[in-house]
Coordinates of N, CA and C and ligand atoms in Angstrom, one line a residue:
M1 N -4.8 -19.4 -12.2 CA -4.4 -18.1 -11.8 C -4.1 -17.2 -13.1
K2 N -4.7 -16.1 -13.2 CA -4.4 -15.2 -14.3 C -3.1 -14.4 -14.1
I3 N -2.2 -14.4 -15.0 CA -0.9 -13.8 -14.9 C -0.8 -12.6 -15.9
G4 N -0.2 -11.5 -15.4 CA 0.2 -10.4 -16.3 C 1.7 -10.3 -16.3
V5 N 2.2 -10.2 -17.5 CA 3.7 -10.1 -17.6 C 4.1 -8.7 -18.1
L6 N 5.1 -8.1 -17.4 CA 5.6 -6.8 -17.7 C 6.9 -7.0 -18.4
I7 N 7.1 -6.4 -19.6 CA 8.4 -6.5 -20.3 C 8.8 -5.1 -20.8
S8 N 10.1 -5.1 -21.2 CA 10.6 -3.9 -21.8 C 11.4 -4.2 -23.1
G9 N 11.7 -5.5 -23.3 CA 12.6 -5.8 -24.4 C 12.4 -7.1 -25.1
R10 N 13.5 -7.8 -25.2 CA 13.6 -9.1 -26.0 C 12.5 -10.1 -25.7
G11 N 12.2 -10.3 -24.4 CA 11.1 -11.2 -24.1 C 11.5 -12.7 -24.0
S12 N 12.8 -13.0 -23.8 CA 13.1 -14.5 -23.8 C 12.6 -15.1 -22.5
N13 N 12.6 -14.4 -21.4 CA 11.9 -14.9 -20.2 C 10.4 -15.1 -20.3
L14 N 9.8 -14.1 -21.0 CA 8.4 -14.2 -21.3 C 8.2 -15.5 -22.1
A15 N 9.0 -15.8 -23.1 CA 8.8 -17.0 -23.9 C 8.9 -18.3 -23.0
A16 N 9.8 -18.3 -22.0 CA 10.0 -19.4 -21.1 C 8.7 -19.5 -20.3
L17 N 8.1 -18.4 -19.9 CA 6.9 -18.5 -19.1 C 5.7 -19.0 -19.9
I18 N 5.6 -18.5 -21.2 CA 4.6 -18.9 -22.1 C 4.6 -20.5 -22.2
E19 N 5.9 -21.0 -22.4 CA 6.0 -22.4 -22.6 C 5.6 -23.2 -21.4
A20 N 6.0 -22.6 -20.2 CA 5.6 -23.3 -18.9 C 4.1 -23.3 -18.8
C21 N 3.4 -22.2 -19.1 CA 2.0 -22.2 -18.9 C 1.2 -23.1 -19.9
A22 N 1.9 -23.5 -21.0 CA 1.3 -24.4 -22.0 C 1.4 -25.8 -21.5
E23 N 2.2 -26.1 -20.5 CA 2.3 -27.5 -20.0 C 1.0 -28.0 -19.5
P24 N 0.6 -29.2 -19.8 CA -0.7 -29.7 -19.3 C -0.7 -29.6 -17.7
G25 N -1.8 -29.2 -17.2 CA -2.0 -29.1 -15.7 C -1.3 -27.9 -15.1
F26 N -0.7 -27.0 -15.8 CA -0.1 -25.8 -15.2 C -1.2 -24.9 -14.8
R27 N -1.1 -24.4 -13.5 CA -2.3 -23.7 -13.0 C -2.2 -22.2 -13.1
G28 N -1.5 -21.8 -14.2 CA -1.5 -20.3 -14.5 C -1.7 -20.1 -16.0
Q29 N -2.2 -18.9 -16.3 CA -2.4 -18.6 -17.7 C -2.1 -17.1 -17.9
I30 N -1.3 -16.8 -18.9 CA -0.9 -15.4 -19.1 C -2.1 -14.7 -19.8
A31 N -2.7 -13.7 -19.1 CA -3.9 -13.1 -19.6 C -3.5 -11.8 -20.4
L32 N -2.3 -11.2 -20.1 CA -1.9 -10.0 -20.7 C -0.4 -9.8 -20.6
V33 N 0.2 -9.2 -21.7 CA 1.6 -8.8 -21.6 C 1.6 -7.3 -21.9
I34 N 2.3 -6.6 -21.0 CA 2.4 -5.1 -21.2 C 3.8 -4.8 -21.3
S35 N 4.1 -3.9 -22.3 CA 5.4 -3.4 -22.5 C 5.4 -1.9 -22.3
N36 N 6.4 -1.3 -21.7 CA 6.5 0.1 -21.6 C 7.3 0.7 -22.8
R37 N 7.8 -0.2 -23.7 CA 8.5 0.2 -24.9 C 7.7 -0.3 -26.1
P38 N 7.3 0.6 -27.0 CA 6.5 0.1 -28.2 C 7.3 -0.9 -29.1
K39 N 8.6 -0.8 -29.1 CA 9.4 -1.6 -30.0 C 9.9 -2.9 -29.3
A40 N 9.4 -3.2 -28.1 CA 9.9 -4.4 -27.5 C 9.6 -5.7 -28.3
E41 N 10.7 -6.5 -28.6 CA 10.5 -7.7 -29.4 C 9.6 -8.7 -28.7
G42 N 9.5 -8.6 -27.4 CA 8.6 -9.5 -26.6 C 7.2 -9.4 -27.0
L43 N 6.8 -8.2 -27.5 CA 5.4 -8.1 -27.9 C 5.0 -9.0 -29.0
Q44 N 6.0 -9.3 -29.9 CA 5.8 -10.3 -31.0 C 5.7 -11.7 -30.4
V45 N 6.6 -11.9 -29.4 CA 6.6 -13.3 -28.8 C 5.2 -13.6 -28.2
A46 N 4.6 -12.6 -27.6 CA 3.3 -12.8 -27.0 C 2.2 -12.9 -28.1
A47 N 2.3 -12.0 -29.1 CA 1.3 -12.1 -30.1 C 1.3 -13.4 -30.9
A48 N 2.5 -13.9 -31.1 CA 2.6 -15.2 -31.8 C 2.0 -16.3 -31.0
A49 N 1.9 -16.2 -29.7 CA 1.3 -17.2 -28.8 C -0.2 -16.9 -28.6
G50 N -0.7 -15.9 -29.3 CA -2.1 -15.5 -29.1 C -2.5 -14.9 -27.8
I51 N -1.5 -14.2 -27.2 CA -1.7 -13.6 -25.9 C -2.0 -12.1 -26.1
P52 N -3.0 -11.5 -25.5 CA -3.2 -10.1 -25.7 C -2.0 -9.2 -25.2
T53 N -1.7 -8.2 -26.0 CA -0.6 -7.3 -25.6 C -1.1 -5.9 -25.5
L54 N -0.3 -5.1 -24.7 CA -0.7 -3.7 -24.6 C 0.6 -2.9 -24.4
V55 N 0.7 -1.8 -25.1 CA 1.9 -0.9 -24.9 C 1.4 0.2 -24.0
V56 N 2.1 0.4 -22.8 CA 1.9 1.6 -22.0 C 3.2 2.3 -22.0
D57 N 3.4 3.2 -22.9 CA 4.7 3.9 -23.1 C 4.9 4.9 -22.0
H58 N 5.9 4.7 -21.2 CA 6.1 5.6 -20.0 C 6.3 7.1 -20.5
Q59 N 6.8 7.2 -21.8 CA 7.0 8.6 -22.2 C 5.7 9.4 -22.4
D60 N 4.6 8.7 -22.4 CA 3.3 9.3 -22.6 C 2.7 9.8 -21.3
F61 N 3.4 9.6 -20.2 CA 2.9 9.9 -18.9 C 3.8 11.0 -18.2
A62 N 3.1 11.9 -17.5 CA 3.8 13.0 -16.9 C 4.6 12.6 -15.6
S63 N 4.1 11.5 -15.0 CA 4.7 11.1 -13.7 C 4.7 9.6 -13.6
R64 N 5.6 9.1 -12.8 CA 5.7 7.6 -12.5 C 4.3 7.2 -12.0
E65 N 3.6 8.0 -11.1 CA 2.4 7.6 -10.5 C 1.3 7.4 -11.6
T66 N 1.2 8.3 -12.6 CA 0.1 8.2 -13.6 C 0.4 7.0 -14.5
F67 N 1.7 6.8 -14.8 CA 2.1 5.6 -15.6 C 1.7 4.3 -14.8
D68 N 2.0 4.2 -13.6 CA 1.7 3.0 -12.8 C 0.2 2.9 -12.6
A69 N -0.5 4.0 -12.5 CA -2.0 3.9 -12.4 C -2.6 3.2 -13.7
E70 N -2.0 3.5 -14.8 CA -2.5 2.9 -16.1 C -2.2 1.4 -16.1
L71 N -1.0 1.1 -15.7 CA -0.6 -0.3 -15.6 C -1.6 -1.1 -14.7
D72 N -1.8 -0.5 -13.6 CA -2.7 -1.1 -12.6 C -4.1 -1.3 -13.2
R73 N -4.6 -0.3 -13.8 CA -6.0 -0.3 -14.4 C -6.0 -1.5 -15.4
A74 N -5.0 -1.5 -16.3 CA -5.0 -2.5 -17.4 C -4.9 -3.9 -16.8
L75 N -4.1 -4.1 -15.8 CA -3.9 -5.4 -15.2 C -5.2 -5.9 -14.6
R76 N -5.8 -5.0 -13.8 CA -7.1 -5.3 -13.2 C -8.2 -5.6 -14.2
A77 N -8.3 -4.8 -15.3 CA -9.3 -5.0 -16.3 C -9.1 -6.4 -16.9
A78 N -7.9 -6.9 -17.0 CA -7.7 -8.2 -17.6 C -7.8 -9.3 -16.5
G79 N -8.2 -9.0 -15.3 CA -8.4 -10.0 -14.3 C -7.1 -10.6 -13.7
V80 N -6.0 -9.9 -13.9 CA -4.7 -10.4 -13.5 C -4.7 -10.5 -11.9
E81 N -4.1 -11.7 -11.5 CA -4.0 -11.9 -10.1 C -2.5 -11.9 -9.6
L82 N -1.6 -12.2 -10.6 CA -0.2 -12.2 -10.3 C 0.6 -11.6 -11.4
I83 N 1.5 -10.7 -11.0 CA 2.3 -10.0 -12.1 C 3.7 -10.7 -12.1
C84 N 4.2 -11.0 -13.3 CA 5.6 -11.4 -13.5 C 6.4 -10.3 -14.2
N85 N 7.4 -9.7 -13.6 CA 8.3 -8.8 -14.3 C 9.3 -9.7 -15.0
A86 N 9.4 -9.5 -16.3 CA 10.3 -10.3 -17.1 C 11.1 -9.4 -18.0
G87 N 12.2 -8.9 -17.4 CA 13.0 -7.9 -18.1 C 12.3 -6.5 -18.2
F88 N 11.6 -6.2 -17.2 CA 10.9 -4.9 -17.1 C 11.8 -3.9 -16.4
M89 N 12.2 -2.9 -17.2 CA 13.3 -2.0 -16.8 C 12.8 -0.7 -16.2
R90 N 11.6 -0.6 -15.7 CA 11.1 0.6 -15.0 C 11.0 0.4 -13.5
I91 N 11.4 1.4 -12.8 CA 11.1 1.3 -11.3 C 9.7 1.7 -11.1
L92 N 9.0 0.8 -10.3 CA 7.6 1.1 -10.0 C 7.5 1.9 -8.7
S93 N 6.4 2.7 -8.6 CA 6.2 3.5 -7.4 C 5.9 2.6 -6.2
D94 N 6.2 3.1 -5.0 CA 5.9 2.3 -3.8 C 4.4 2.0 -3.8
G95 N 3.5 2.9 -4.2 CA 2.1 2.7 -4.1 C 1.7 1.5 -5.0
F96 N 2.2 1.4 -6.2 CA 1.9 0.2 -7.0 C 2.4 -1.0 -6.4
V97 N 3.7 -1.0 -6.0 CA 4.3 -2.2 -5.4 C 3.5 -2.7 -4.2
E98 N 3.0 -1.8 -3.3 CA 2.3 -2.2 -2.2 C 0.9 -2.8 -2.6
K99 N 0.3 -2.2 -3.6 CA -1.0 -2.8 -4.0 C -0.9 -4.2 -4.5
W100 N 0.3 -4.6 -5.0 CA 0.5 -5.9 -5.6 C 1.4 -6.7 -4.7
R101 N 1.5 -6.3 -3.4 CA 2.4 -7.0 -2.5 C 2.2 -8.5 -2.4
D102 N 3.2 -9.3 -2.6 CA 3.2 -10.7 -2.6 C 2.4 -11.3 -3.8
R103 N 2.1 -10.4 -4.7 CA 1.5 -10.9 -6.0 C 2.2 -10.3 -7.2
Q104 N 3.5 -10.1 -7.0 CA 4.4 -9.6 -8.1 C 5.8 -10.2 -7.9
L105 N 6.2 -10.9 -9.0 CA 7.5 -11.6 -9.0 C 8.4 -10.8 -10.0
N106 N 9.7 -10.9 -9.7 CA 10.7 -10.4 -10.6 C 11.8 -11.4 -10.8
I107 N 12.5 -11.3 -11.9 CA 13.7 -12.1 -12.1 C 14.9 -11.2 -12.3
H108 N 15.9 -11.4 -11.6 CA 17.1 -10.6 -11.6 C 18.3 -11.5 -11.9
P109 N 19.2 -11.0 -12.8 CA 20.3 -11.9 -13.2 C 21.6 -11.8 -12.3
S110 N 21.3 -12.0 -11.0 CA 22.5 -12.2 -10.1 C 21.9 -13.0 -8.9
L111 N 22.8 -13.4 -8.1 CA 22.4 -14.1 -6.8 C 22.2 -13.0 -5.8
L112 N 21.0 -12.5 -5.7 CA 20.7 -11.4 -4.8 C 21.0 -12.0 -3.3
P113 N 21.4 -11.1 -2.4 CA 21.4 -9.7 -2.5 C 22.7 -9.1 -3.2
A114 N 23.5 -9.9 -3.8 CA 24.7 -9.4 -4.6 C 24.2 -8.8 -5.9
F115 N 24.9 -7.7 -6.3 CA 24.7 -7.1 -7.6 C 23.3 -6.7 -7.9
K116 N 22.7 -5.9 -7.1 CA 21.4 -5.3 -7.5 C 21.7 -4.3 -8.6
G117 N 20.6 -3.9 -9.3 CA 20.7 -2.8 -10.2 C 21.2 -3.3 -11.6
L118 N 21.9 -2.4 -12.3 CA 22.3 -2.6 -13.7 C 23.8 -3.1 -13.8
H119 N 24.1 -3.5 -15.0 CA 25.5 -3.9 -15.4 C 26.0 -5.0 -14.4
V120 N 25.1 -5.9 -14.1 CA 25.4 -6.9 -13.1 C 26.6 -7.8 -13.5
H121 N 26.6 -8.2 -14.8 CA 27.6 -9.2 -15.2 C 29.0 -8.5 -15.2
Q122 N 29.1 -7.3 -15.7 CA 30.4 -6.6 -15.6 C 30.8 -6.5 -14.2
R123 N 29.9 -6.2 -13.3 CA 30.3 -6.0 -11.9 C 30.7 -7.3 -11.2
A124 N 30.0 -8.4 -11.6 CA 30.4 -9.7 -11.1 C 31.8 -10.1 -11.6
L125 N 32.1 -9.8 -12.8 CA 33.5 -10.1 -13.4 C 34.5 -9.2 -12.6
D126 N 34.1 -7.9 -12.4 CA 35.1 -7.0 -11.7 C 35.3 -7.5 -10.3
A127 N 34.3 -8.1 -9.7 CA 34.5 -8.5 -8.3 C 35.2 -9.8 -8.2
G128 N 35.4 -10.5 -9.3 CA 36.1 -11.8 -9.3 C 35.3 -12.9 -8.7
V129 N 34.0 -12.9 -8.7 CA 33.3 -14.0 -8.1 C 33.4 -15.2 -9.0
R130 N 33.4 -16.4 -8.4 CA 33.5 -17.6 -9.2 C 32.1 -18.2 -9.6
I131 N 31.1 -17.8 -8.8 CA 29.8 -18.2 -9.0 C 28.8 -17.0 -9.0
T132 N 28.0 -17.0 -10.1 CA 26.9 -16.0 -10.0 C 25.6 -16.7 -10.3
G133 N 24.6 -16.1 -10.8 CA 23.4 -16.8 -11.1 C 22.2 -15.9 -11.3
C134 N 21.0 -16.4 -10.9 CA 19.8 -15.5 -11.0 C 18.9 -15.8 -9.9
T135 N 18.0 -14.9 -9.7 CA 17.1 -15.0 -8.5 C 15.6 -14.6 -9.0
V136 N 14.7 -15.4 -8.5 CA 13.3 -14.9 -8.6 C 12.8 -14.6 -7.2
H137 N 12.2 -13.4 -7.1 CA 11.8 -12.9 -5.8 C 10.5 -12.1 -5.9
F138 N 9.8 -12.0 -4.8 CA 8.6 -11.1 -4.7 C 9.1 -9.7 -4.6
V139 N 8.4 -8.8 -5.2 CA 8.8 -7.4 -5.4 C 8.5 -6.6 -4.2
R140 N 9.4 -5.8 -3.8 CA 9.3 -4.8 -2.7 C 9.7 -3.4 -3.2
P141 N 9.3 -2.4 -2.5 CA 9.6 -1.0 -3.0 C 11.1 -0.8 -3.3
E142 N 12.0 -1.4 -2.5 CA 13.4 -1.2 -2.7 C 13.8 -2.0 -3.9
M143 N 14.6 -1.5 -4.8 CA 14.9 -2.2 -6.1 C 15.7 -3.5 -5.8
D144 N 15.2 -4.5 -6.5 CA 15.8 -5.9 -6.4 C 15.9 -6.4 -5.0
E145 N 14.9 -6.0 -4.2 CA 14.8 -6.6 -2.9 C 13.5 -7.3 -2.8
G146 N 13.4 -8.2 -1.8 CA 12.1 -8.9 -1.5 C 12.3 -10.4 -1.3
P147 N 11.4 -11.1 -0.7 CA 11.5 -12.5 -0.4 C 11.9 -13.3 -1.6
I148 N 12.9 -14.2 -1.4 CA 13.4 -15.0 -2.5 C 12.7 -16.3 -2.7
V149 N 12.2 -16.5 -3.9 CA 11.5 -17.8 -4.1 C 12.5 -18.9 -4.5
A150 N 13.4 -18.5 -5.4 CA 14.3 -19.5 -6.0 C 15.6 -18.9 -6.6
Q151 N 16.6 -19.6 -6.5 CA 17.9 -19.1 -7.1 C 18.6 -20.2 -7.9
A152 N 19.3 -19.8 -8.9 CA 20.1 -20.8 -9.7 C 21.5 -20.3 -9.7
A153 N 22.5 -21.2 -9.6 CA 23.9 -20.8 -9.6 C 24.5 -21.1 -11.0
V154 N 25.3 -20.2 -11.4 CA 26.0 -20.3 -12.7 C 27.5 -20.0 -12.5
P155 N 28.4 -20.9 -13.0 CA 29.8 -20.6 -12.9 C 30.3 -19.5 -13.7
V156 N 31.3 -18.8 -13.2 CA 32.0 -17.8 -14.0 C 33.2 -18.5 -14.5
L157 N 33.4 -18.5 -15.8 CA 34.5 -19.2 -16.4 C 35.6 -18.2 -16.8
S158 N 36.9 -18.7 -16.9 CA 38.0 -17.8 -17.3 C 37.7 -17.4 -18.7
G159 N 38.0 -16.1 -19.0 CA 37.8 -15.6 -20.3 C 36.4 -15.1 -20.5
D160 N 35.5 -15.2 -19.5 CA 34.2 -14.7 -19.7 C 34.2 -13.2 -19.9
T161 N 33.3 -12.8 -20.8 CA 33.0 -11.4 -21.0 C 31.6 -11.1 -20.4
P162 N 31.2 -9.9 -20.2 CA 29.8 -9.7 -19.7 C 28.8 -10.4 -20.6
E163 N 29.1 -10.4 -21.9 CA 28.1 -11.0 -22.9 C 28.1 -12.6 -22.7
T164 N 29.2 -13.2 -22.6 CA 29.2 -14.7 -22.5 C 28.6 -15.1 -21.1
L165 N 28.9 -14.3 -20.1 CA 28.3 -14.6 -18.8 C 26.8 -14.4 -18.8
A166 N 26.4 -13.3 -19.4 CA 24.9 -13.0 -19.5 C 24.2 -14.1 -20.2
A167 N 24.8 -14.6 -21.3 CA 24.1 -15.7 -22.0 C 24.0 -17.0 -21.2
R168 N 25.1 -17.3 -20.4 CA 25.0 -18.5 -19.5 C 23.9 -18.3 -18.4
V169 N 23.9 -17.1 -17.8 CA 22.9 -16.8 -16.8 C 21.5 -16.9 -17.4
L170 N 21.4 -16.3 -18.6 CA 20.0 -16.3 -19.2 C 19.4 -17.7 -19.4
E171 N 20.3 -18.6 -19.8 CA 19.9 -20.0 -19.9 C 19.3 -20.5 -18.6
A172 N 20.0 -20.2 -17.5 CA 19.5 -20.6 -16.1 C 18.2 -19.8 -15.8
E173 N 18.1 -18.6 -16.2 CA 16.8 -17.8 -16.0 C 15.6 -18.6 -16.6
H174 N 15.8 -19.1 -17.8 CA 14.7 -19.7 -18.5 C 14.3 -21.0 -17.8
K175 N 15.1 -21.6 -17.0 CA 14.7 -22.8 -16.3 C 14.1 -22.3 -14.9
L176 N 14.8 -21.3 -14.3 CA 14.4 -21.0 -13.0 C 13.0 -20.3 -12.9
Y177 N 12.7 -19.4 -13.8 CA 11.5 -18.6 -13.7 C 10.2 -19.5 -13.8
P178 N 10.2 -20.4 -14.8 CA 9.0 -21.3 -14.8 C 8.9 -22.2 -13.5
L179 N 10.0 -22.6 -13.0 CA 10.0 -23.4 -11.7 C 9.4 -22.6 -10.6
A180 N 9.9 -21.4 -10.5 CA 9.4 -20.5 -9.4 C 7.9 -20.1 -9.6
L181 N 7.6 -19.9 -10.8 CA 6.2 -19.5 -11.1 C 5.2 -20.7 -10.7
K182 N 5.7 -21.9 -11.0 CA 4.9 -23.1 -10.7 C 4.6 -23.2 -9.2
L183 N 5.7 -22.9 -8.5 CA 5.5 -23.0 -7.0 C 4.5 -21.9 -6.5
V184 N 4.6 -20.8 -7.1 CA 3.7 -19.7 -6.6 C 2.2 -19.9 -7.1
V185 N 2.0 -20.3 -8.3 CA 0.6 -20.6 -8.7 C 0.0 -21.7 -8.0
E186 N 0.8 -22.7 -7.6 CA 0.3 -23.8 -6.8 C 0.2 -23.5 -5.4
G187 N 0.5 -22.3 -5.0 CA 0.4 -22.0 -3.5 C 1.4 -22.6 -2.7
R188 N 2.5 -23.1 -3.3 CA 3.6 -23.8 -2.6 C 4.7 -22.9 -2.2
A189 N 4.6 -21.6 -2.5 CA 5.7 -20.6 -2.1 C 4.9 -19.5 -1.5
R190 N 5.0 -19.4 -0.1 CA 4.3 -18.4 0.6 C 5.2 -17.5 1.4
V191 N 4.8 -16.2 1.4 CA 5.7 -15.2 2.1 C 5.3 -15.3 3.6
V192 N 6.3 -15.6 4.4 CA 6.1 -15.7 5.9 C 7.1 -14.8 6.5
G193 N 6.7 -13.7 7.1 CA 7.7 -12.7 7.5 C 8.2 -12.1 6.2
E194 N 9.5 -12.0 6.1 CA 10.0 -11.5 4.8 C 10.8 -12.6 4.1
Q195 N 10.4 -13.8 4.4 CA 11.1 -14.9 3.6 C 10.0 -15.8 3.0
V196 N 10.4 -16.6 2.1 CA 9.4 -17.5 1.4 C 9.5 -18.9 2.0
A197 N 8.4 -19.4 2.5 CA 8.3 -20.7 2.9 C 7.9 -21.6 1.8
L198 N 8.6 -22.7 1.5 CA 8.2 -23.6 0.4 C 7.6 -24.8 1.0
L199 N 6.5 -25.2 0.3 CA 5.8 -26.4 0.7 C 5.9 -27.5 -0.4
E200 N 6.0 -28.8 0.1 CA 5.8 -29.9 -0.9 C 4.4 -29.9 -1.3
A201 N 4.1 -30.7 -2.4 CA 2.8 -30.8 -2.9 C 1.8 -31.4 -1.8
D202 N 2.4 -32.2 -0.9 CA 1.5 -32.7 0.2 C 1.4 -31.8 1.4
G203 N 1.9 -30.5 1.3 CA 1.8 -29.5 2.3 C 2.9 -29.5 3.4
T204 N 3.8 -30.5 3.3 CA 4.9 -30.5 4.3 C 6.0 -29.5 3.8
E205 N 6.8 -29.0 4.8 CA 7.8 -28.0 4.5 C 8.8 -28.6 3.5
A206 N 9.2 -27.8 2.5 CA 10.2 -28.2 1.5 C 11.6 -27.5 1.8
A207 N 12.6 -28.1 1.2 CA 13.9 -27.5 1.3 C 13.9 -26.3 0.4
P208 N 14.8 -25.2 0.7 CA 14.9 -24.1 -0.2 C 15.2 -24.5 -1.6
L209 N 14.5 -23.9 -2.6 CA 14.8 -24.3 -4.0 C 16.0 -23.6 -4.5
F210 N 17.0 -24.4 -4.7 CA 18.3 -23.9 -5.2 C 18.7 -24.8 -6.4
V211 N 18.8 -24.2 -7.5 CA 19.1 -25.0 -8.7 C 20.6 -24.9 -8.9
P212 N 21.3 -26.1 -8.8 CA 22.8 -26.0 -8.9 C 23.3 -25.6 -10.3
A213 N 24.5 -25.3 -10.3 CA 25.1 -24.8 -11.6 C 24.7 -25.6 -12.8
I214 N 24.3 -24.9 -13.8 CA 23.7 -25.5 -15.0 C 24.8 -25.6 -16.1
Ligands
LIG301 C1 17.1 -10.8 -18.2 O1 18.4 -11.2 -18.0 C2 16.5 -10.3 -16.8 O2 17.0 -11.1 -15.7 C3 17.0 -8.9 -16.8 O3 16.8 -8.4 -18.1 C4 16.9 -9.5 -19.0 C5 15.7 -9.5 -19.8 O4 15.8 -10.4 -20.9 N1 16.3 -8.1 -15.8 C6 16.8 -7.2 -15.0 O5 18.0 -6.9 -15.1 C7 15.8 -6.5 -14.1 N2 16.5 -5.9 -13.1 P1 14.5 -10.9 -21.7 O6 13.7 -9.7 -22.1 O7 15.0 -11.7 -22.8 O8 13.7 -11.8 -20.7

């Protein structure tokens, strides 16, 4: 399955996906990495792995729709069948999201549906939660909503700052996203209604994928 990865910055989740795709027998291949920011460090991560990159700078477009149309064109031209948002910090138009319905994944650094949006770690600390984590889900027009493929739990420790908590969650993200992507490329994570049904390799129903505290 040809995968397109959308990034805006550092690209550490992209690096984890590149590593996963390099595993023998992995049934996905990253065909294109697109950044909406010309200076995203993730562009170098992709280039170092020999993966084609493209900058589609949102500032060059008059509207969200024209920006999204260019993303769509580039992804289709590269033969992409599945999109992975990996630290992509632009809201996509409903039209784009619907075109890629059930073919676009996102990773979010909280246990959704808690803490959608920005400043998630500060908000988790402010709320006093003892456990947070990360979620991989199929994308829907509403921000940080959509059928959940997998989640990982991460403890909040006393003395945590948004930075220390973000670093601990990020480690979990790097394990979770490859796991979730593997399920999707193998056809073992299917959207049924608005939930994800997980199947074992032999086609029988699997338990929800929950990665315990890391
Ligand atoms: C990650 O923590 C990812 O979950 C988050 O941005 C970071 C990107 O890091 N994404 C969002 O907040 C999207 N709502 P990376 O560029 O090193 O992968």
